[in-house]
XYZ file of C-alpha atoms in Angstrom:
322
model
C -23.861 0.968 18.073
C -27.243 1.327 17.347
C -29.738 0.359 14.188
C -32.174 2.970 13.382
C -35.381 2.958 11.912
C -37.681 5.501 11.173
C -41.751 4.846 10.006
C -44.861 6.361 10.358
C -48.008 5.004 12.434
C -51.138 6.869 11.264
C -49.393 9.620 9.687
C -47.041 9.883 12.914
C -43.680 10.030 12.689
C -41.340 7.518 15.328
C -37.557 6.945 15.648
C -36.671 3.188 16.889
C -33.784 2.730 18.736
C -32.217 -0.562 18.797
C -28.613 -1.737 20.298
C -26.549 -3.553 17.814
C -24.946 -5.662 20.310
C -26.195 -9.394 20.313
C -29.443 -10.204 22.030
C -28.866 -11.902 25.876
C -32.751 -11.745 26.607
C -35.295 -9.529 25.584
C -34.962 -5.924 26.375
C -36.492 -3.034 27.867
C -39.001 -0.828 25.700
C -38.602 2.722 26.359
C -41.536 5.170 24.749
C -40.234 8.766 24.326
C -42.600 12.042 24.141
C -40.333 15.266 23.662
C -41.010 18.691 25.298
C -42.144 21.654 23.520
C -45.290 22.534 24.911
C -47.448 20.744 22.190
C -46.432 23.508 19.930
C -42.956 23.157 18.916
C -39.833 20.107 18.783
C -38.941 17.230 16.920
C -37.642 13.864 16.870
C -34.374 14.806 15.510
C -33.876 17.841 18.318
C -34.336 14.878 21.111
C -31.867 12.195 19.199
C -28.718 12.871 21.735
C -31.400 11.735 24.783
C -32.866 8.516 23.079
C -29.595 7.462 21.196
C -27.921 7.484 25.073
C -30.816 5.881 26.752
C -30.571 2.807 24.250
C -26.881 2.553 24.529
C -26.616 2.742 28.330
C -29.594 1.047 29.076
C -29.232 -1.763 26.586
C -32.996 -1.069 25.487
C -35.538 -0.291 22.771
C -36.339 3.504 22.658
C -39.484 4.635 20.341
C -39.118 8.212 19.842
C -42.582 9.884 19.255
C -42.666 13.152 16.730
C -46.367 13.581 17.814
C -48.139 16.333 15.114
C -48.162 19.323 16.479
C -50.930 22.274 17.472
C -51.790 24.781 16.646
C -51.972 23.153 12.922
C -52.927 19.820 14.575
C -55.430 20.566 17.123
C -55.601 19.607 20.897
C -55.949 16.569 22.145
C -54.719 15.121 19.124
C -51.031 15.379 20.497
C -52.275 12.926 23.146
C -53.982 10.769 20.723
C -50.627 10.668 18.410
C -48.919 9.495 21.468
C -51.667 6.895 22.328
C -51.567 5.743 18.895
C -47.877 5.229 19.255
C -47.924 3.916 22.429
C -50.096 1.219 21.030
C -48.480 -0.137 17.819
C -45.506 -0.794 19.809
C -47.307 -2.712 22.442
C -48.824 -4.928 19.765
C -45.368 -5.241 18.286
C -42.931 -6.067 21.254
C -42.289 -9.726 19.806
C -40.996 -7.341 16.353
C -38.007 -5.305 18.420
C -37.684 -7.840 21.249
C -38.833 -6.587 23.876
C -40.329 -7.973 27.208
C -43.766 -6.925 27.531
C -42.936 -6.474 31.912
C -40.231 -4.136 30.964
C -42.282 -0.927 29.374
C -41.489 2.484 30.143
C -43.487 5.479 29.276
C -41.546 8.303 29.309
C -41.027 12.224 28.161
C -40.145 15.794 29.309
C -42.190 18.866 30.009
C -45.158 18.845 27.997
C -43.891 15.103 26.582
C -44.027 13.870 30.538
C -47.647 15.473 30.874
C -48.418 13.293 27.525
C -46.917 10.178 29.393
C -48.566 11.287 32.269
C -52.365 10.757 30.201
C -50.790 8.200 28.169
C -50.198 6.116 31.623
C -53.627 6.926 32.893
C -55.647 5.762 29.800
C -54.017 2.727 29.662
C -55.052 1.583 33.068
C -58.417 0.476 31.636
C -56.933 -1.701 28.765
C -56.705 -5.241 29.964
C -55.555 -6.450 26.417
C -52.449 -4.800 26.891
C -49.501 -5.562 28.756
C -49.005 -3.543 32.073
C -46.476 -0.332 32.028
C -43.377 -0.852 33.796
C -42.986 2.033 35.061
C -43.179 6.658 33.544
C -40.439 8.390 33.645
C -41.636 12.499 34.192
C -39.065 14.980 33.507
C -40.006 18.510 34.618
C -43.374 17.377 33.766
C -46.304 20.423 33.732
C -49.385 18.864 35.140
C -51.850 21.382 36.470
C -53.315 24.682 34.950
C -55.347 25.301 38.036
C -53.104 27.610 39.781
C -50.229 29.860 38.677
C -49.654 31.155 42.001
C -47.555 28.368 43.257
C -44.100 29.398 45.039
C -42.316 28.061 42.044
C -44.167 30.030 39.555
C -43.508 33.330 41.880
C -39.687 32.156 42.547
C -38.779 31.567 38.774
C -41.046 34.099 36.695
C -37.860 35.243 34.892
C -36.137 32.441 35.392
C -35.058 31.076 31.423
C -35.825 28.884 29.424
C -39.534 29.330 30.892
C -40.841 32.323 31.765
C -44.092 32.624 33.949
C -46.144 34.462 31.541
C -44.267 32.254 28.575
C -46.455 29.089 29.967
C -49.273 30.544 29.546
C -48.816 31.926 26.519
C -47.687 28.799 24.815
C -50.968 27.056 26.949
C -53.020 29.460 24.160
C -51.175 28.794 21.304
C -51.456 25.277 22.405
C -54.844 24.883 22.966
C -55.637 27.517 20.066
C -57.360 30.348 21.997
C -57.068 34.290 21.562
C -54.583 35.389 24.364
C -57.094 38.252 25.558
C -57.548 36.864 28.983
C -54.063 35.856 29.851
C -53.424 38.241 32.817
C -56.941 37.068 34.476
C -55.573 33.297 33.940
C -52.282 34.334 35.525
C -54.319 35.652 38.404
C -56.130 32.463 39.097
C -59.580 34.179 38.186
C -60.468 31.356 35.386
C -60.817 28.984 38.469
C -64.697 28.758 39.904
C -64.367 28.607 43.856
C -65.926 25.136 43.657
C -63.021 23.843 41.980
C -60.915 25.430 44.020
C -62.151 24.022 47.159
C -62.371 20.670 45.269
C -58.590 20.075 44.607
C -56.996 22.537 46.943
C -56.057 18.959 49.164
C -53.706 18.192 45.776
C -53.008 21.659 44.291
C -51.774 23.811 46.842
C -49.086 25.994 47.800
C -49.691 24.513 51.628
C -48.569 21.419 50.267
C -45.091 22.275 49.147
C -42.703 21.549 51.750
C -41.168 24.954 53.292
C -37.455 24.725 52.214
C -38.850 25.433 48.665
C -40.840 28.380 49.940
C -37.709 29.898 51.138
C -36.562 32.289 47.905
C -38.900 35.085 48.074
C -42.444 33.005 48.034
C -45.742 35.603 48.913
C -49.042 33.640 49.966
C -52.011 34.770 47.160
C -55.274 36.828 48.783
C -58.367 35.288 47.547
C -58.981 35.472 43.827
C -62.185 37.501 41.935
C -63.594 34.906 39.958
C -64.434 35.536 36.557
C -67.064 33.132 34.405
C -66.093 34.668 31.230
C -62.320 33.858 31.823
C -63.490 30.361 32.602
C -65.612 29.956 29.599
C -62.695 31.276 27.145
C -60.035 28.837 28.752
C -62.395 25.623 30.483
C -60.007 23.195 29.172
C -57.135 24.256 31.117
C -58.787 22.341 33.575
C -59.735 19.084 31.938
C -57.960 16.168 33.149
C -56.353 15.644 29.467
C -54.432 18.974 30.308
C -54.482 18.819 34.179
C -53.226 15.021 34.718
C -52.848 15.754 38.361
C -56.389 16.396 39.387
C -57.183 12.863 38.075
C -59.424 11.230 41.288
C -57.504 8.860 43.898
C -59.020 5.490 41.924
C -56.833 5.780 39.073
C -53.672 7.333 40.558
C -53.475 4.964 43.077
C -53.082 2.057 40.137
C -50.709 3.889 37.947
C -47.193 1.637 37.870
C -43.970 3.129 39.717
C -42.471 6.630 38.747
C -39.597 8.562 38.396
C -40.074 12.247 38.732
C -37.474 15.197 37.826
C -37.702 18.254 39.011
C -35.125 21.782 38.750
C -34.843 24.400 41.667
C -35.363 26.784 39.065
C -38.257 25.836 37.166
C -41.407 27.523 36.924
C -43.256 24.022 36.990
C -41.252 22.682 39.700
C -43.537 22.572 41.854
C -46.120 20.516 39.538
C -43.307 18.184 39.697
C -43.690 18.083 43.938
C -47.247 18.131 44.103
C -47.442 14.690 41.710
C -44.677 13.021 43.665
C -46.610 13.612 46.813
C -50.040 12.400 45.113
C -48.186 9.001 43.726
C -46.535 8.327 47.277
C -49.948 8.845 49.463
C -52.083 6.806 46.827
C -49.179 3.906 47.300
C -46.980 4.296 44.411
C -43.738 3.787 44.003
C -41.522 6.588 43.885
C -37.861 7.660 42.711
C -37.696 11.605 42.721
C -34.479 13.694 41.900
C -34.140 17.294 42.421
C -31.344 19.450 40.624
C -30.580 22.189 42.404
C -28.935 24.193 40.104
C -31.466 22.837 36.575
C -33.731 25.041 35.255
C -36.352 24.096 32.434
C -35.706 22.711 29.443
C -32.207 21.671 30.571
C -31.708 18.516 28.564
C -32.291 19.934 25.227
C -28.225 20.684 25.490
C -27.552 17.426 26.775
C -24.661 16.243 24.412
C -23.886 19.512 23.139
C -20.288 19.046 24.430
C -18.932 22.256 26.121
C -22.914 23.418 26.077
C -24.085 20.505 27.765
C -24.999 21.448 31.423
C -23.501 19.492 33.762
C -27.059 18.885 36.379
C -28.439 18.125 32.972
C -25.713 15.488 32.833
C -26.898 14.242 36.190
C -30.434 14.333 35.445
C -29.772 11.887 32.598
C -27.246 9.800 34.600
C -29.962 9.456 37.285
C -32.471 8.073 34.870
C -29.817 5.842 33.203
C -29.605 4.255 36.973
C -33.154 4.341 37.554
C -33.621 2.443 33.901
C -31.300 -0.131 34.986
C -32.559 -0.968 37.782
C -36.090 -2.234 36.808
């Protein structure tokens, strides 16, 4: 049901999905950025997700195979994306697509890419405007660790508290040495803190998700030398969601995922709540029962989950609906 084509845009590998059936109008054009925490993933790992998106939403799905880091340093993962993002905006009249009907989408580290990817593109008036970004169990923030969610899921697979931050070093290709202190919140000057604590902040998650087990922090020991060894945790390329009121308030509407038990669930809740009181648009669907990384069995038959079922059934609804 679907034609296939794989190519390369500046050495970066995408997938094109396109529907077979015959054309009634131009279609939707979907961009896909996988999860893997910059590190690890592939195109071919994500195929179930972006073969049913084009089938059920009748639309164009680019699948991104962004290079990865450590072997392709950061922020190149964002510029692969970017790059991608591009050549298929100056090529919509190639796959038929309408140029009102974008979507910029991905999951966990792939929804932080869309995240940036949506941001940038504010400023570009030669391109058409996004549609809308899709964020599933998007990570967003690595200004505090301390949130109820991070405290609630710790163990909690396929993410592990200390696993996040460990794959943030391999990511961003720094020694692990000060992991505990960045676990602690001490790579975080008290300035900053102060600065963002009105959008990251456990006294902004609502109080039925404080309910399992969730222990206020005591003030943190800052450390400079922590800060110096892992500074661009903080950067707005890593940490979409301390990006200043002016340009979240014109980002295009949003659908946001989030899992109960996630360790970046509550990234999730804290971006939801920054779209809605800048006046955007916004669709959010909690599983209760997901945990991270859920959809990489979607289509796995008996392995499948079934709230990753209804995550993608959700955004097959939400697609449709633009």
């Amino acid at each position: 049901k679907l034609l296939i084509q794989d190519l390369k845009v500046d050495e970066v590998p995408l997938r094109i999905y396109q529907p077979k059936c015959p054309l009634t109008g131009k279609r939707r054009g979907i961009l896909y950025f996988h999860g893997g925490a910059g590190t690890f993933g592939n195109i071919s790992a994500f195929e179930r997700i972006c073969c049913h998106i084009a089938k059920q939403c009748n639309s164009v799905v680019v699948s991104v195979g962004y290079r990865l880091a450590p072997e392709h340093p950061y922020p190149g993962q964002y510029l692969d994306c970017l790059n991608a993002t591009l050549y298929f905006m100056r090529n919509l009249e190639e796959y038929h697509v309408d140029p009102a009907l974008i979507i910029i989408s991905g999951d966990s580290c792939g929804a932080n890419f869309a995240t940036v990817v949506c941001q940038i593109l504010l400023n570009r008036r030669d391109l058409p405007k996004v549609r809308a970004q899709i964020l599933l169990y998007p990570g967003l923030q690595g200004l505090d660790f301390h949130l109820p969610s991070y405290q609630q899921n710790a163990s909690v697979p396929l993410l592990f508290r200390k696993q996040v931050l460990y794959l943030c070093f391999r990511y961003l290709n720094k020694e692990p040495s000060v992991l505990e202190d960045v676990l602690q919140n001490h790579h975080v000057p008290e300035t900053v803190k102060q600065k963002y604590k009105k959008w990251v902040s456990a006294d902004i998650i609502p109080d039925n998700f404080k309910v399992r087990g969730y222990v206020p922090q005591k003030s943190t020991l800052y450390k400079p030398e922590v800060h110096e060894a892992i500074k661009e945790i903080l950067g707005i390329t890593f940490s979409p969601l301390l990006a200043e009121d002016s340009i979240i308030c014109q980002l295009p509407e949003s659908y946001i995922a989030t899992c109960e038990f996630d360790v970046l669930r509550d990234d999730g809740l804290l971006y939801t709540k920054r779209l809605e009181d800048n006046g955007v648009k916004v669709t959010w669907y909690h599983s209760e029962s997901g945990c991270h990384g859920i959809l990489a069995f979607f289509g796995y038959g008996i392995f499948s989950f079934p709230s990753g079922e209804k995550i993608m059934d959700s955004v097959v609804n939400y697609i449709n609906s633009l």
